[in-house]
């Protein structure tokens, strides 16, 4: 029977950590291994982990200083890798969520021949009250994105909702330094390999409380989002995963990088309009009308300098 390993990164999570660990203990399909990496917490997170090490099959590693969300998960995945066979499964955990009791059982049954599966989530507030029944519906997330769309920086999967095969670690590790967030990278690796699927059932209660760890992508201004997308695309091109892309995907990635670089140094890019129209469904997957695609393509020829000086973009 395949093992299931839960990978957890903690950082100053004492407020909700015990409740999350309780929900791991209540799984209808218990985990075989829990790898917990504390990322230099200054509160009682480590003491809480040690207390639950008597109740869960947990291995705890304490880092001397904070390295960041992505690095902590990289460390925990690296610790898990030599303990798992390729047919085993990995589920990522955040310190402040609550897992629904059927999470591991549902995801294990649903993964089929895919490399990754993910579920939905109920949204809860700081006090545990349900504020929305579906994270996917609230955020208007598409269930599936093409590889090309993911190459542009779009992502639709949150790590705490996923389960993936341990065999995927060969592609995942090491996570490139310039990848903004780990779950985006894992989803792309799965897409390039045997693919991923979504199930409609909620598998966790996803807590939104104002202090969630959101990776290292910087602030969310329009210009910084473009910079993050450029960083992401370049990281893919410089990684070993690039060689696993097919010819068309590599061609699209290189054209997208050139396009973004031009957008930062030119006021207008009218010569890019045919390419933007041709690839609009990949760059703007949420748009479904011809008019909408044309509108986005026309804005796409506007350079950063023009947008900041004349359109008030930041």
mmCIF file of C-alpha atoms in Angstrom:
data_model
loop_
_atom_site.group_PDB
_atom_site.id
_atom_site.type_symbol
_atom_site.label_atom_id
_atom_site.label_comp_id
_atom_site.label_asym_id
_atom_site.label_seq_id
_atom_site.Cartn_x
_atom_site.Cartn_y
_atom_site.Cartn_z
ATOM 1 C CA UNK A 1 0.000 0.000 0.000
ATOM 2 C CA UNK A 2 1.430 3.433 -0.915
ATOM 3 C CA UNK A 3 2.496 5.703 1.909
ATOM 4 C CA UNK A 4 1.158 9.229 2.321
ATOM 5 C CA UNK A 5 3.574 11.845 3.591
ATOM 6 C CA UNK A 6 2.390 15.216 4.858
ATOM 7 C CA UNK A 7 4.902 18.026 4.396
ATOM 8 C CA UNK A 8 4.465 21.007 6.722
ATOM 9 C CA UNK A 9 6.331 24.288 7.099
ATOM 10 C CA UNK A 10 5.717 26.438 10.185
ATOM 11 C CA UNK A 11 6.680 29.972 11.114
ATOM 12 C CA UNK A 12 5.289 31.811 14.156
ATOM 13 C CA UNK A 13 2.115 29.780 13.812
ATOM 14 C CA UNK A 14 1.234 29.172 17.450
ATOM 15 C CA UNK A 15 -2.257 30.687 17.186
ATOM 16 C CA UNK A 16 -3.722 28.053 14.846
ATOM 17 C CA UNK A 17 -1.103 25.292 14.683
ATOM 18 C CA UNK A 18 -2.604 22.992 17.313
ATOM 19 C CA UNK A 19 -6.009 23.102 15.611
ATOM 20 C CA UNK A 20 -4.413 22.215 12.274
ATOM 21 C CA UNK A 21 -2.469 19.317 13.813
ATOM 22 C CA UNK A 22 -5.654 18.067 15.472
ATOM 23 C CA UNK A 23 -7.260 17.904 12.032
ATOM 24 C CA UNK A 24 -4.342 15.782 10.771
ATOM 25 C CA UNK A 25 -5.023 13.330 13.583
ATOM 26 C CA UNK A 26 -8.682 13.069 12.570
ATOM 27 C CA UNK A 27 -8.065 11.938 8.987
ATOM 28 C CA UNK A 28 -10.106 8.912 7.891
ATOM 29 C CA UNK A 29 -7.003 7.793 5.984
ATOM 30 C CA UNK A 30 -4.145 8.550 8.404
ATOM 31 C CA UNK A 31 -0.807 9.792 7.104
ATOM 32 C CA UNK A 32 2.166 7.449 7.350
ATOM 33 C CA UNK A 33 4.698 10.225 7.824
ATOM 34 C CA UNK A 34 4.672 13.944 8.685
ATOM 35 C CA UNK A 35 7.740 16.013 7.833
ATOM 36 C CA UNK A 36 7.629 19.309 9.734
ATOM 37 C CA UNK A 37 10.172 22.072 9.178
ATOM 38 C CA UNK A 38 10.017 25.092 11.461
ATOM 39 C CA UNK A 39 11.412 28.144 9.700
ATOM 40 C CA UNK A 40 13.009 29.960 12.621
ATOM 41 C CA UNK A 41 9.889 30.667 14.689
ATOM 42 C CA UNK A 42 10.180 33.012 17.633
ATOM 43 C CA UNK A 43 6.954 31.868 19.292
ATOM 44 C CA UNK A 44 5.897 28.490 20.700
ATOM 45 C CA UNK A 45 5.461 26.730 17.328
ATOM 46 C CA UNK A 46 8.348 24.308 17.962
ATOM 47 C CA UNK A 47 7.006 23.391 21.406
ATOM 48 C CA UNK A 48 3.598 22.672 19.869
ATOM 49 C CA UNK A 49 5.186 20.480 17.186
ATOM 50 C CA UNK A 50 7.127 18.567 19.828
ATOM 51 C CA UNK A 51 3.947 18.005 21.810
ATOM 52 C CA UNK A 52 2.223 16.479 18.774
ATOM 53 C CA UNK A 53 5.241 14.349 17.866
ATOM 54 C CA UNK A 54 3.918 11.904 20.466
ATOM 55 C CA UNK A 55 0.592 11.672 18.616
ATOM 56 C CA UNK A 56 1.579 11.810 14.934
ATOM 57 C CA UNK A 57 4.353 10.005 12.988
ATOM 58 C CA UNK A 58 6.213 13.315 12.862
ATOM 59 C CA UNK A 59 9.823 14.200 12.127
ATOM 60 C CA UNK A 60 10.725 17.751 13.159
ATOM 61 C CA UNK A 61 13.529 19.910 11.793
ATOM 62 C CA UNK A 62 14.131 23.356 13.283
ATOM 63 C CA UNK A 63 15.942 25.926 11.141
ATOM 64 C CA UNK A 64 18.022 28.489 13.077
ATOM 65 C CA UNK A 65 16.649 31.464 11.139
ATOM 66 C CA UNK A 66 13.799 32.342 8.823
ATOM 67 C CA UNK A 67 14.475 31.395 5.191
ATOM 68 C CA UNK A 68 11.058 32.078 3.644
ATOM 69 C CA UNK A 69 8.002 30.007 2.763
ATOM 70 C CA UNK A 70 9.375 28.560 -0.478
ATOM 71 C CA UNK A 71 12.750 27.614 1.008
ATOM 72 C CA UNK A 72 11.153 25.947 4.029
ATOM 73 C CA UNK A 73 8.969 23.765 1.801
ATOM 74 C CA UNK A 74 11.989 22.971 -0.359
ATOM 75 C CA UNK A 75 13.798 21.768 2.751
ATOM 76 C CA UNK A 76 10.863 19.646 3.902
ATOM 77 C CA UNK A 77 10.413 18.054 0.467
ATOM 78 C CA UNK A 78 14.142 17.299 0.334
ATOM 79 C CA UNK A 79 13.884 15.571 3.707
ATOM 80 C CA UNK A 80 10.889 13.542 2.549
ATOM 81 C CA UNK A 81 12.377 12.427 -0.771
ATOM 82 C CA UNK A 82 14.778 9.684 0.452
ATOM 83 C CA UNK A 83 12.076 8.175 2.656
ATOM 84 C CA UNK A 84 9.516 7.668 -0.107
ATOM 85 C CA UNK A 85 9.094 5.343 -3.058
ATOM 86 C CA UNK A 86 7.964 6.687 -6.414
ATOM 87 C CA UNK A 87 4.466 5.275 -5.885
ATOM 88 C CA UNK A 88 3.936 7.099 -2.606
ATOM 89 C CA UNK A 89 2.038 10.370 -2.220
ATOM 90 C CA UNK A 90 2.786 13.795 -0.746
ATOM 91 C CA UNK A 91 0.297 16.321 0.651
ATOM 92 C CA UNK A 92 1.339 19.855 1.580
ATOM 93 C CA UNK A 93 0.047 21.497 4.742
ATOM 94 C CA UNK A 94 -0.162 25.124 5.870
ATOM 95 C CA UNK A 95 -0.032 25.871 9.579
ATOM 96 C CA UNK A 96 -3.281 27.812 9.884
ATOM 97 C CA UNK A 97 -5.828 25.735 7.937
ATOM 98 C CA UNK A 98 -8.153 22.975 9.124
ATOM 99 C CA UNK A 99 -8.212 19.742 7.141
ATOM 100 C CA UNK A 100 -11.587 18.126 6.614
ATOM 101 C CA UNK A 101 -11.570 14.497 7.822
ATOM 102 C CA UNK A 102 -11.864 12.920 4.352
ATOM 103 C CA UNK A 103 -9.078 14.952 2.697
ATOM 104 C CA UNK A 104 -6.383 12.311 2.290
ATOM 105 C CA UNK A 105 -8.884 9.569 1.498
ATOM 106 C CA UNK A 106 -10.623 11.632 -1.201
ATOM 107 C CA UNK A 107 -7.429 12.777 -2.895
ATOM 108 C CA UNK A 108 -5.783 9.350 -2.849
ATOM 109 C CA UNK A 109 -8.840 7.754 -4.468
ATOM 110 C CA UNK A 110 -9.145 10.509 -7.081
ATOM 111 C CA UNK A 111 -5.581 10.805 -8.350
ATOM 112 C CA UNK A 112 -5.987 7.937 -10.886
ATOM 113 C CA UNK A 113 -3.233 8.046 -13.524
ATOM 114 C CA UNK A 114 -2.431 11.731 -12.937
ATOM 115 C CA UNK A 115 0.639 13.072 -11.168
ATOM 116 C CA UNK A 116 -1.370 15.487 -9.049
ATOM 117 C CA UNK A 117 -4.918 16.048 -7.825
ATOM 118 C CA UNK A 118 -6.373 18.930 -5.869
ATOM 119 C CA UNK A 119 -9.658 19.749 -4.188
ATOM 120 C CA UNK A 120 -11.650 22.811 -3.250
ATOM 121 C CA UNK A 121 -11.802 24.586 0.114
ATOM 122 C CA UNK A 122 -14.285 26.243 2.390
ATOM 123 C CA UNK A 123 -13.096 29.704 3.416
ATOM 124 C CA UNK A 124 -13.043 30.479 7.125
ATOM 125 C CA UNK A 125 -12.154 33.627 9.058
ATOM 126 C CA UNK A 126 -9.796 34.045 12.006
ATOM 127 C CA UNK A 127 -12.437 32.618 14.346
ATOM 128 C CA UNK A 128 -13.180 29.560 12.219
ATOM 129 C CA UNK A 129 -16.490 30.823 10.829
ATOM 130 C CA UNK A 130 -17.243 29.733 7.250
ATOM 131 C CA UNK A 131 -17.395 32.858 5.068
ATOM 132 C CA UNK A 132 -17.697 31.115 1.680
ATOM 133 C CA UNK A 133 -18.402 27.488 0.719
ATOM 134 C CA UNK A 134 -15.955 27.404 -2.208
ATOM 135 C CA UNK A 135 -12.508 28.970 -2.583
ATOM 136 C CA UNK A 136 -12.534 28.094 -6.276
ATOM 137 C CA UNK A 137 -15.828 29.878 -6.900
ATOM 138 C CA UNK A 138 -14.913 32.887 -4.750
ATOM 139 C CA UNK A 139 -11.659 33.446 -6.651
ATOM 140 C CA UNK A 140 -13.175 32.551 -10.058
ATOM 141 C CA UNK A 141 -10.450 29.943 -10.549
ATOM 142 C CA UNK A 142 -10.433 27.696 -13.592
ATOM 143 C CA UNK A 143 -10.137 24.002 -12.785
ATOM 144 C CA UNK A 144 -7.382 23.476 -15.328
ATOM 145 C CA UNK A 145 -4.806 25.646 -17.084
ATOM 146 C CA UNK A 146 -2.758 24.708 -20.126
ATOM 147 C CA UNK A 147 1.018 24.450 -19.858
ATOM 148 C CA UNK A 148 1.359 27.579 -22.004
ATOM 149 C CA UNK A 149 -0.890 29.575 -19.671
ATOM 150 C CA UNK A 150 1.136 28.441 -16.667
ATOM 151 C CA UNK A 151 4.329 29.526 -18.433
ATOM 152 C CA UNK A 152 3.030 33.115 -18.356
ATOM 153 C CA UNK A 153 2.665 33.102 -14.556
ATOM 154 C CA UNK A 154 -0.992 32.117 -14.138
ATOM 155 C CA UNK A 155 -1.673 29.587 -11.410
ATOM 156 C CA UNK A 156 -4.886 28.043 -10.134
ATOM 157 C CA UNK A 157 -3.739 25.542 -7.496
ATOM 158 C CA UNK A 158 -2.964 26.282 -3.854
ATOM 159 C CA UNK A 159 -0.480 23.898 -2.259
ATOM 160 C CA UNK A 160 -2.621 23.022 0.753
ATOM 161 C CA UNK A 161 -5.284 21.577 -1.588
ATOM 162 C CA UNK A 162 -3.031 19.209 -3.531
ATOM 163 C CA UNK A 163 -1.691 15.670 -3.382
ATOM 164 C CA UNK A 164 1.014 14.545 -5.808
ATOM 165 C CA UNK A 165 3.110 11.490 -6.537
ATOM 166 C CA UNK A 166 6.523 11.197 -4.930
ATOM 167 C CA UNK A 167 7.893 10.314 -8.385
ATOM 168 C CA UNK A 168 7.339 13.979 -9.296
ATOM 169 C CA UNK A 169 10.087 15.020 -6.867
ATOM 170 C CA UNK A 170 12.655 14.228 -9.570
ATOM 171 C CA UNK A 171 11.297 17.217 -11.514
ATOM 172 C CA UNK A 172 10.391 19.410 -8.541
ATOM 173 C CA UNK A 173 13.736 19.359 -6.728
ATOM 174 C CA UNK A 174 15.668 21.480 -6.494
ATOM 175 C CA UNK A 175 13.081 24.257 -6.736
ATOM 176 C CA UNK A 176 14.779 27.086 -8.689
ATOM 177 C CA UNK A 177 15.715 30.096 -6.566
ATOM 178 C CA UNK A 178 13.826 32.510 -8.834
ATOM 179 C CA UNK A 179 10.532 30.616 -8.637
ATOM 180 C CA UNK A 180 8.208 32.904 -6.616
ATOM 181 C CA UNK A 181 6.125 30.183 -4.906
ATOM 182 C CA UNK A 182 6.576 26.432 -4.548
ATOM 183 C CA UNK A 183 3.022 25.295 -5.338
ATOM 184 C CA UNK A 184 3.046 27.092 -8.702
ATOM 185 C CA UNK A 185 6.219 25.202 -9.599
ATOM 186 C CA UNK A 186 4.812 21.834 -8.452
ATOM 187 C CA UNK A 187 1.683 22.344 -10.562
ATOM 188 C CA UNK A 188 3.752 23.120 -13.655
ATOM 189 C CA UNK A 189 5.937 20.053 -13.085
ATOM 190 C CA UNK A 190 2.814 17.895 -12.865
ATOM 191 C CA UNK A 191 1.352 19.479 -15.999
ATOM 192 C CA UNK A 192 4.484 18.769 -18.025
ATOM 193 C CA UNK A 193 4.535 15.155 -16.810
ATOM 194 C CA UNK A 194 1.312 13.102 -16.378
ATOM 195 C CA UNK A 195 -0.950 16.094 -15.767
ATOM 196 C CA UNK A 196 -3.256 17.048 -12.913
ATOM 197 C CA UNK A 197 -6.979 17.029 -12.185
ATOM 198 C CA UNK A 198 -9.449 18.828 -9.939
ATOM 199 C CA UNK A 199 -12.180 17.404 -7.756
ATOM 200 C CA UNK A 200 -15.142 19.500 -6.674
ATOM 201 C CA UNK A 201 -15.233 18.421 -3.032
ATOM 202 C CA UNK A 202 -13.753 20.743 -0.385
ATOM 203 C CA UNK A 203 -10.829 19.095 1.391
ATOM 204 C CA UNK A 204 -9.844 21.817 3.856
ATOM 205 C CA UNK A 205 -11.092 24.914 5.577
ATOM 206 C CA UNK A 206 -8.819 27.648 4.204
ATOM 207 C CA UNK A 207 -8.279 30.347 6.794
ATOM 208 C CA UNK A 208 -8.082 33.976 5.621
ATOM 209 C CA UNK A 209 -6.932 36.127 8.513
ATOM 210 C CA UNK A 210 -4.703 38.883 7.159
ATOM 211 C CA UNK A 211 -1.356 37.315 8.025
ATOM 212 C CA UNK A 212 -1.319 34.361 5.634
ATOM 213 C CA UNK A 213 2.052 33.427 4.172
ATOM 214 C CA UNK A 214 1.793 34.375 0.498
ATOM 215 C CA UNK A 215 5.198 33.488 -0.838
ATOM 216 C CA UNK A 216 7.854 35.958 -1.900
ATOM 217 C CA UNK A 217 6.346 37.563 -4.974
ATOM 218 C CA UNK A 218 6.518 41.085 -3.556
ATOM 219 C CA UNK A 219 3.621 43.532 -3.617
ATOM 220 C CA UNK A 220 0.781 43.145 -6.058
ATOM 221 C CA UNK A 221 1.010 46.281 -8.155
ATOM 222 C CA UNK A 222 0.518 45.840 -11.890
ATOM 223 C CA UNK A 223 4.168 46.541 -12.673
ATOM 224 C CA UNK A 224 5.443 44.191 -9.995
ATOM 225 C CA UNK A 225 3.140 41.473 -11.260
ATOM 226 C CA UNK A 226 4.708 41.835 -14.705
ATOM 227 C CA UNK A 227 8.175 41.652 -13.138
ATOM 228 C CA UNK A 228 7.205 38.524 -11.214
ATOM 229 C CA UNK A 229 5.872 36.914 -14.397
ATOM 230 C CA UNK A 230 9.116 37.728 -16.196
ATOM 231 C CA UNK A 231 11.149 36.299 -13.306
ATOM 232 C CA UNK A 232 9.007 33.145 -13.345
ATOM 233 C CA UNK A 233 9.304 32.642 -17.103
ATOM 234 C CA UNK A 234 13.075 33.113 -17.053
ATOM 235 C CA UNK A 235 13.393 30.677 -14.136
ATOM 236 C CA UNK A 236 11.610 28.028 -16.200
ATOM 237 C CA UNK A 237 13.866 28.621 -19.196
ATOM 238 C CA UNK A 238 16.966 28.273 -17.017
ATOM 239 C CA UNK A 239 15.729 25.090 -15.298
ATOM 240 C CA UNK A 240 15.987 21.423 -16.264
ATOM 241 C CA UNK A 241 12.220 21.423 -16.748
ATOM 242 C CA UNK A 242 12.684 23.504 -19.903
ATOM 243 C CA UNK A 243 13.968 20.421 -21.732
ATOM 244 C CA UNK A 244 10.737 18.578 -20.868
ATOM 245 C CA UNK A 245 8.614 21.160 -22.703
ATOM 246 C CA UNK A 246 7.676 20.309 -26.258
ATOM 247 C CA UNK A 247 8.885 22.422 -29.176
ATOM 248 C CA UNK A 248 5.740 24.555 -29.350
ATOM 249 C CA UNK A 249 5.816 25.233 -25.605
ATOM 250 C CA UNK A 250 9.469 26.271 -25.661
ATOM 251 C CA UNK A 251 8.794 28.545 -28.636
ATOM 252 C CA UNK A 252 5.872 30.191 -26.826
ATOM 253 C CA UNK A 253 7.901 30.652 -23.630
ATOM 254 C CA UNK A 254 10.767 32.354 -25.465
ATOM 255 C CA UNK A 255 8.377 34.617 -27.359
ATOM 256 C CA UNK A 256 6.597 35.543 -24.127
ATOM 257 C CA UNK A 257 9.888 36.467 -22.421
ATOM 258 C CA UNK A 258 10.889 38.658 -25.376
ATOM 259 C CA UNK A 259 7.450 40.302 -25.307
ATOM 260 C CA UNK A 260 7.656 41.126 -21.577
ATOM 261 C CA UNK A 261 11.187 42.482 -21.937
ATOM 262 C CA UNK A 262 10.033 44.778 -24.741
ATOM 263 C CA UNK A 263 7.118 45.931 -22.625
ATOM 264 C CA UNK A 264 9.527 47.250 -20.009
ATOM 265 C CA UNK A 265 11.722 49.184 -22.440
ATOM 266 C CA UNK A 266 9.280 50.454 -25.111
ATOM 267 C CA UNK A 267 6.384 52.893 -24.872
ATOM 268 C CA UNK A 268 4.206 51.022 -27.374
ATOM 269 C CA UNK A 269 4.541 47.653 -29.096
ATOM 270 C CA UNK A 270 2.214 47.704 -32.131
ATOM 271 C CA UNK A 271 4.255 44.996 -33.866
ATOM 272 C CA UNK A 272 3.279 42.572 -31.066
ATOM 273 C CA UNK A 273 -0.461 42.897 -31.767
ATOM 274 C CA UNK A 274 -0.743 39.899 -34.166
ATOM 275 C CA UNK A 275 1.120 37.683 -31.695
ATOM 276 C CA UNK A 276 -1.043 38.889 -28.792
ATOM 277 C CA UNK A 277 -4.259 38.221 -30.708
ATOM 278 C CA UNK A 278 -3.038 34.779 -31.764
ATOM 279 C CA UNK A 279 -2.063 33.814 -28.214
ATOM 280 C CA UNK A 280 -4.698 35.713 -26.236
ATOM 281 C CA UNK A 281 -6.477 32.572 -25.007
ATOM 282 C CA UNK A 282 -3.193 31.379 -23.459
ATOM 283 C CA UNK A 283 -2.307 34.737 -21.902
ATOM 284 C CA UNK A 284 -5.882 35.590 -20.796
ATOM 285 C CA UNK A 285 -7.554 32.239 -20.011
ATOM 286 C CA UNK A 286 -10.468 33.840 -18.146
ATOM 287 C CA UNK A 287 -11.604 35.785 -21.221
ATOM 288 C CA UNK A 288 -14.199 34.022 -23.361
ATOM 289 C CA UNK A 289 -15.391 36.566 -25.951
ATOM 290 C CA UNK A 290 -13.680 37.738 -29.131
ATOM 291 C CA UNK A 291 -14.200 41.347 -28.053
ATOM 292 C CA UNK A 292 -12.593 40.635 -24.688
ATOM 293 C CA UNK A 293 -9.570 39.039 -26.303
ATOM 294 C CA UNK A 294 -9.196 41.997 -28.678
ATOM 295 C CA UNK A 295 -9.443 44.466 -25.786
ATOM 296 C CA UNK A 296 -6.756 42.651 -23.817
ATOM 297 C CA UNK A 297 -4.539 42.399 -26.892
ATOM 298 C CA UNK A 298 -4.829 46.145 -27.506
ATOM 299 C CA UNK A 299 -3.868 46.925 -23.925
ATOM 300 C CA UNK A 300 -1.052 44.401 -24.263
ATOM 301 C CA UNK A 301 0.780 46.597 -26.762
ATOM 302 C CA UNK A 302 1.023 49.353 -24.135
ATOM 303 C CA UNK A 303 4.475 49.517 -22.582
ATOM 304 C CA UNK A 304 5.130 50.019 -18.889
ATOM 305 C CA UNK A 305 6.357 53.597 -19.365
ATOM 306 C CA UNK A 306 3.210 54.601 -21.280
ATOM 307 C CA UNK A 307 0.924 52.839 -18.791
ATOM 308 C CA UNK A 308 2.509 54.493 -15.764
ATOM 309 C CA UNK A 309 2.765 57.978 -17.283
ATOM 310 C CA UNK A 310 -0.598 58.234 -19.056
ATOM 311 C CA UNK A 311 -2.896 55.507 -17.700
ATOM 312 C CA UNK A 312 -2.081 55.768 -13.997
ATOM 313 C CA UNK A 313 -0.910 52.165 -13.694
ATOM 314 C CA UNK A 314 1.429 51.424 -10.802
#
